[in-house]
Amino acid sequence: MNRTIELVNDHDIEEMLHIYAPYVLETPITFEYEVPSLNEFKERIHSNAIQFPCLVYKIDEKIVGYAYGSLFKTKAAFQWDTEVTIYLSNSHQGEGIGKSLYQTLLNLLTLQGYYNVYALITSSNEKSIHFHEYFDFHPISFYENTGFKQGKWHSLTVLHKKLCDYKENPIEPISYHLLNPNTIQSILRKYL
């Protein structure tokens, strides 16, 4: 089997949406009620990909998972913070794919100059909370009964990970597009 981690391209987005759709329709893991249209989903991915890496994990050219960083908050003082998201195909969970994607993503975000990473997780999704704790994310906040989906209220747990030591005069994070392409390719291969 040929395994790769790649930066997303337009041809990948429809497959990513197929992975995301069951989470929307069958679980409270995402608080969305309706599966976004392909155009809406493309817009989201393109908007994030201006600044943040969006990674796809492929086995024999088929996408089995994806992860990306995104804007955490819009105010200027939050520019060193990012939110991370990961979704895996149900048929490929527990195979280490999520770990490979996150190691790659966190490495790239660190090189970009981010200091803090946040994950917002439906509190009943203990599997995801434990996954994030494996990467030294720690719960910092809890929003009780903040989302209503599938006929019941759901709480939200916010987890935090510090990527690097805080500096007195931090340099603004850069777009991943400004990273050395050879460095990016090396990182994409490193955690397979």
mmCIF file of C-alpha atoms in Angstrom:
data_model
loop_
_atom_site.group_PDB
_atom_site.id
_atom_site.type_symbol
_atom_site.label_atom_id
_atom_site.label_comp_id
_atom_site.label_asym_id
_atom_site.label_seq_id
_atom_site.Cartn_x
_atom_site.Cartn_y
_atom_site.Cartn_z
ATOM 1 C CA MET A 1 0.000 0.000 0.000
ATOM 2 C CA ASN A 2 1.231 3.443 -0.902
ATOM 3 C CA ARG A 3 0.685 5.958 1.925
ATOM 4 C CA THR A 4 1.178 9.705 1.589
ATOM 5 C CA ILE A 5 0.408 12.887 3.462
ATOM 6 C CA GLU A 6 -0.165 15.759 1.068
ATOM 7 C CA LEU A 7 -1.283 19.347 1.055
ATOM 8 C CA VAL A 8 -4.863 19.530 -0.134
ATOM 9 C CA ASN A 9 -5.672 20.326 -3.749
ATOM 10 C CA ASP A 10 -9.018 20.985 -5.419
ATOM 11 C CA HIS A 11 -9.362 17.380 -6.555
ATOM 12 C CA ASP A 12 -9.289 16.229 -2.903
ATOM 13 C CA ILE A 13 -12.117 18.342 -1.546
ATOM 14 C CA GLU A 14 -15.028 16.196 -2.708
ATOM 15 C CA GLU A 15 -13.488 13.115 -1.062
ATOM 16 C CA MET A 16 -12.953 15.143 2.117
ATOM 17 C CA LEU A 17 -16.619 16.101 2.098
ATOM 18 C CA HIS A 18 -17.579 12.405 1.831
ATOM 19 C CA ILE A 19 -15.567 11.759 4.999
ATOM 20 C CA TYR A 20 -17.147 14.730 6.779
ATOM 21 C CA ALA A 21 -20.784 14.045 5.807
ATOM 22 C CA PRO A 22 -21.410 11.080 8.175
ATOM 23 C CA TYR A 23 -20.140 13.159 11.102
ATOM 24 C CA VAL A 24 -22.758 15.796 10.272
ATOM 25 C CA LEU A 25 -25.624 13.386 9.640
ATOM 26 C CA GLU A 26 -24.989 10.719 12.275
ATOM 27 C CA THR A 27 -23.124 12.286 15.216
ATOM 28 C CA PRO A 28 -22.913 15.326 17.501
ATOM 29 C CA ILE A 29 -19.152 15.519 16.834
ATOM 30 C CA THR A 30 -19.778 18.528 14.627
ATOM 31 C CA PHE A 31 -22.560 20.925 15.553
ATOM 32 C CA GLU A 32 -23.575 21.371 11.908
ATOM 33 C CA TYR A 33 -27.052 20.082 11.079
ATOM 34 C CA GLU A 34 -26.717 19.868 7.292
ATOM 35 C CA VAL A 35 -23.901 18.662 5.089
ATOM 36 C CA PRO A 36 -22.453 21.691 3.316
ATOM 37 C CA SER A 37 -22.618 21.816 -0.464
ATOM 38 C CA LEU A 38 -19.445 21.006 -2.339
ATOM 39 C CA ASN A 39 -19.039 24.683 -3.268
ATOM 40 C CA GLU A 40 -19.483 25.810 0.339
ATOM 41 C CA PHE A 41 -17.002 23.193 1.550
ATOM 42 C CA LYS A 42 -14.485 24.243 -1.127
ATOM 43 C CA GLU A 43 -14.857 27.858 -0.001
ATOM 44 C CA ARG A 44 -14.063 26.865 3.596
ATOM 45 C CA ILE A 45 -10.995 24.893 2.607
ATOM 46 C CA HIS A 46 -9.712 27.607 0.249
ATOM 47 C CA SER A 47 -10.278 30.306 2.870
ATOM 48 C CA ASN A 48 -8.260 28.413 5.487
ATOM 49 C CA ALA A 49 -5.556 27.362 3.033
ATOM 50 C CA ILE A 50 -4.484 30.965 2.476
ATOM 51 C CA GLN A 51 -2.755 30.864 5.866
ATOM 52 C CA PHE A 52 -3.036 27.362 7.298
ATOM 53 C CA PRO A 53 -2.006 23.932 6.062
ATOM 54 C CA CYS A 54 -4.758 21.478 5.205
ATOM 55 C CA LEU A 55 -3.424 17.943 4.986
ATOM 56 C CA VAL A 56 -4.894 14.813 3.465
ATOM 57 C CA TYR A 57 -3.779 11.278 4.243
ATOM 58 C CA LYS A 58 -4.002 8.961 1.248
ATOM 59 C CA ILE A 59 -3.728 5.218 0.910
ATOM 60 C CA ASP A 60 -3.279 4.217 -2.719
ATOM 61 C CA GLU A 61 -4.482 7.690 -3.780
ATOM 62 C CA LYS A 62 -7.726 7.416 -1.750
ATOM 63 C CA ILE A 63 -8.229 9.975 1.030
ATOM 64 C CA VAL A 64 -8.851 8.315 4.395
ATOM 65 C CA GLY A 65 -8.446 11.357 6.646
ATOM 66 C CA TYR A 66 -7.661 15.032 6.787
ATOM 67 C CA ALA A 67 -6.559 17.667 9.283
ATOM 68 C CA TYR A 68 -6.135 21.416 9.154
ATOM 69 C CA GLY A 69 -5.455 24.533 11.144
ATOM 70 C CA SER A 70 -7.793 27.501 11.137
ATOM 71 C CA LEU A 71 -8.254 30.914 12.656
ATOM 72 C CA PHE A 72 -9.005 30.684 16.384
ATOM 73 C CA LYS A 73 -10.257 34.242 16.939
ATOM 74 C CA THR A 74 -10.289 37.319 14.708
ATOM 75 C CA LYS A 75 -8.879 39.988 17.052
ATOM 76 C CA ALA A 76 -5.201 40.875 16.481
ATOM 77 C CA ALA A 77 -3.938 39.694 19.870
ATOM 78 C CA PHE A 78 -5.056 36.141 19.007
ATOM 79 C CA GLN A 79 -2.917 35.899 15.857
ATOM 80 C CA TRP A 80 -0.496 33.449 17.506
ATOM 81 C CA ASP A 81 -3.347 31.007 18.164
ATOM 82 C CA THR A 82 -4.890 28.428 15.870
ATOM 83 C CA GLU A 83 -7.675 25.886 16.077
ATOM 84 C CA VAL A 84 -7.078 22.386 14.738
ATOM 85 C CA THR A 85 -9.552 19.959 13.224
ATOM 86 C CA ILE A 86 -9.258 16.337 12.172
ATOM 87 C CA TYR A 87 -11.638 13.876 10.533
ATOM 88 C CA LEU A 88 -10.949 10.261 9.600
ATOM 89 C CA SER A 89 -12.881 7.771 7.531
ATOM 90 C CA ASN A 90 -14.752 5.415 9.870
ATOM 91 C CA SER A 91 -13.093 2.439 8.190
ATOM 92 C CA HIS A 92 -9.581 3.717 8.967
ATOM 93 C CA GLN A 93 -9.773 4.738 12.613
ATOM 94 C CA GLY A 94 -7.309 3.181 15.038
ATOM 95 C CA GLU A 95 -4.598 2.717 12.393
ATOM 96 C CA GLY A 96 -2.324 5.592 13.454
ATOM 97 C CA ILE A 97 -3.460 7.820 10.596
ATOM 98 C CA GLY A 98 -4.707 10.531 12.951
ATOM 99 C CA LYS A 99 -1.393 10.553 14.801
ATOM 100 C CA SER A 100 0.540 10.909 11.558
ATOM 101 C CA LEU A 101 -1.674 13.768 10.408
ATOM 102 C CA TYR A 102 -1.434 15.605 13.739
ATOM 103 C CA GLN A 103 2.333 15.215 14.073
ATOM 104 C CA THR A 104 2.703 16.675 10.603
ATOM 105 C CA LEU A 105 0.194 19.481 11.167
ATOM 106 C CA LEU A 106 1.583 20.513 14.568
ATOM 107 C CA ASN A 107 5.114 20.549 13.174
ATOM 108 C CA LEU A 108 4.087 22.865 10.319
ATOM 109 C CA LEU A 109 2.113 25.176 12.633
ATOM 110 C CA THR A 110 5.156 25.477 14.908
ATOM 111 C CA LEU A 111 7.376 26.419 11.960
ATOM 112 C CA GLN A 112 4.831 29.052 10.943
ATOM 113 C CA GLY A 113 5.238 30.739 14.317
ATOM 114 C CA TYR A 114 2.088 29.723 16.173
ATOM 115 C CA TYR A 115 2.299 29.470 19.952
ATOM 116 C CA ASN A 116 -1.070 28.059 20.991
ATOM 117 C CA VAL A 117 -3.262 25.382 19.478
ATOM 118 C CA TYR A 118 -6.858 24.778 20.508
ATOM 119 C CA ALA A 119 -9.222 21.888 19.850
ATOM 120 C CA LEU A 120 -12.961 22.289 20.477
ATOM 121 C CA ILE A 121 -14.476 18.863 21.078
ATOM 122 C CA THR A 122 -17.967 17.638 21.884
ATOM 123 C CA SER A 123 -17.487 16.482 25.481
ATOM 124 C CA SER A 124 -19.110 13.083 24.910
ATOM 125 C CA ASN A 125 -16.421 12.317 22.295
ATOM 126 C CA GLU A 126 -14.011 10.827 24.830
ATOM 127 C CA LYS A 127 -12.045 9.086 22.082
ATOM 128 C CA SER A 128 -11.106 12.466 20.577
ATOM 129 C CA ILE A 129 -10.316 13.984 23.969
ATOM 130 C CA HIS A 130 -7.934 11.086 24.741
ATOM 131 C CA PHE A 131 -6.408 11.403 21.269
ATOM 132 C CA HIS A 132 -5.646 15.074 21.912
ATOM 133 C CA GLU A 133 -4.287 14.346 25.386
ATOM 134 C CA TYR A 134 -1.797 11.974 23.719
ATOM 135 C CA PHE A 135 -0.404 15.105 22.032
ATOM 136 C CA ASP A 136 -0.228 17.009 25.346
ATOM 137 C CA PHE A 137 -3.426 18.965 24.861
ATOM 138 C CA HIS A 138 -4.997 19.823 28.210
ATOM 139 C CA PRO A 139 -8.623 20.713 28.956
ATOM 140 C CA ILE A 140 -8.887 24.406 29.817
ATOM 141 C CA SER A 141 -12.565 25.153 29.433
ATOM 142 C CA PHE A 142 -15.958 23.491 29.466
ATOM 143 C CA TYR A 143 -19.159 24.848 27.962
ATOM 144 C CA GLU A 144 -22.065 22.972 29.486
ATOM 145 C CA ASN A 145 -25.005 22.151 27.206
ATOM 146 C CA THR A 146 -23.894 24.645 24.575
ATOM 147 C CA GLY A 147 -25.129 22.815 21.461
ATOM 148 C CA PHE A 148 -28.407 21.061 20.670
ATOM 149 C CA LYS A 149 -28.286 18.271 18.100
ATOM 150 C CA GLN A 150 -30.035 14.955 17.543
ATOM 151 C CA GLY A 151 -32.640 15.694 20.188
ATOM 152 C CA LYS A 152 -30.317 16.457 23.083
ATOM 153 C CA TRP A 153 -27.966 19.037 24.538
ATOM 154 C CA HIS A 154 -24.205 18.588 24.183
ATOM 155 C CA SER A 155 -21.343 20.134 26.091
ATOM 156 C CA LEU A 156 -18.090 21.344 24.566
ATOM 157 C CA THR A 157 -14.577 20.836 25.938
ATOM 158 C CA VAL A 158 -11.801 23.198 24.864
ATOM 159 C CA LEU A 159 -8.297 21.736 24.917
ATOM 160 C CA HIS A 160 -5.042 23.684 24.615
ATOM 161 C CA LYS A 161 -1.498 22.821 23.600
ATOM 162 C CA LYS A 162 1.490 25.137 23.849
ATOM 163 C CA LEU A 163 3.663 24.711 20.750
ATOM 164 C CA CYS A 164 6.727 26.663 21.872
ATOM 165 C CA ASP A 165 8.079 28.908 24.618
ATOM 166 C CA TYR A 166 6.493 32.331 24.768
ATOM 167 C CA LYS A 167 8.682 35.224 23.634
ATOM 168 C CA GLU A 168 8.438 38.809 24.807
ATOM 169 C CA ASN A 169 8.257 40.211 21.260
ATOM 170 C CA PRO A 170 6.768 37.468 19.097
ATOM 171 C CA ILE A 171 7.063 37.640 15.338
ATOM 172 C CA GLU A 172 3.764 37.381 13.473
ATOM 173 C CA PRO A 173 3.030 33.886 12.182
ATOM 174 C CA ILE A 174 3.619 33.398 8.480
ATOM 175 C CA SER A 175 1.516 31.593 5.908
ATOM 176 C CA TYR A 176 2.645 28.026 5.378
ATOM 177 C CA HIS A 177 3.135 29.041 1.721
ATOM 178 C CA LEU A 178 6.200 31.009 2.862
ATOM 179 C CA LEU A 179 7.886 27.980 4.412
ATOM 180 C CA ASN A 180 10.702 26.379 2.463
ATOM 181 C CA PRO A 181 9.068 23.902 0.029
ATOM 182 C CA ASN A 182 11.796 21.320 0.706
ATOM 183 C CA THR A 183 11.141 21.602 4.441
ATOM 184 C CA ILE A 184 7.411 21.118 3.875
ATOM 185 C CA GLN A 185 7.999 18.026 1.718
ATOM 186 C CA SER A 186 10.369 16.590 4.313
ATOM 187 C CA ILE A 187 7.770 17.051 7.072
ATOM 188 C CA LEU A 188 5.014 15.541 4.908
ATOM 189 C CA ARG A 189 7.112 12.353 4.617
ATOM 190 C CA LYS A 190 8.489 12.316 8.161
ATOM 191 C CA TYR A 191 5.504 10.921 10.075
ATOM 192 C CA LEU A 192 4.191 8.265 7.686
#
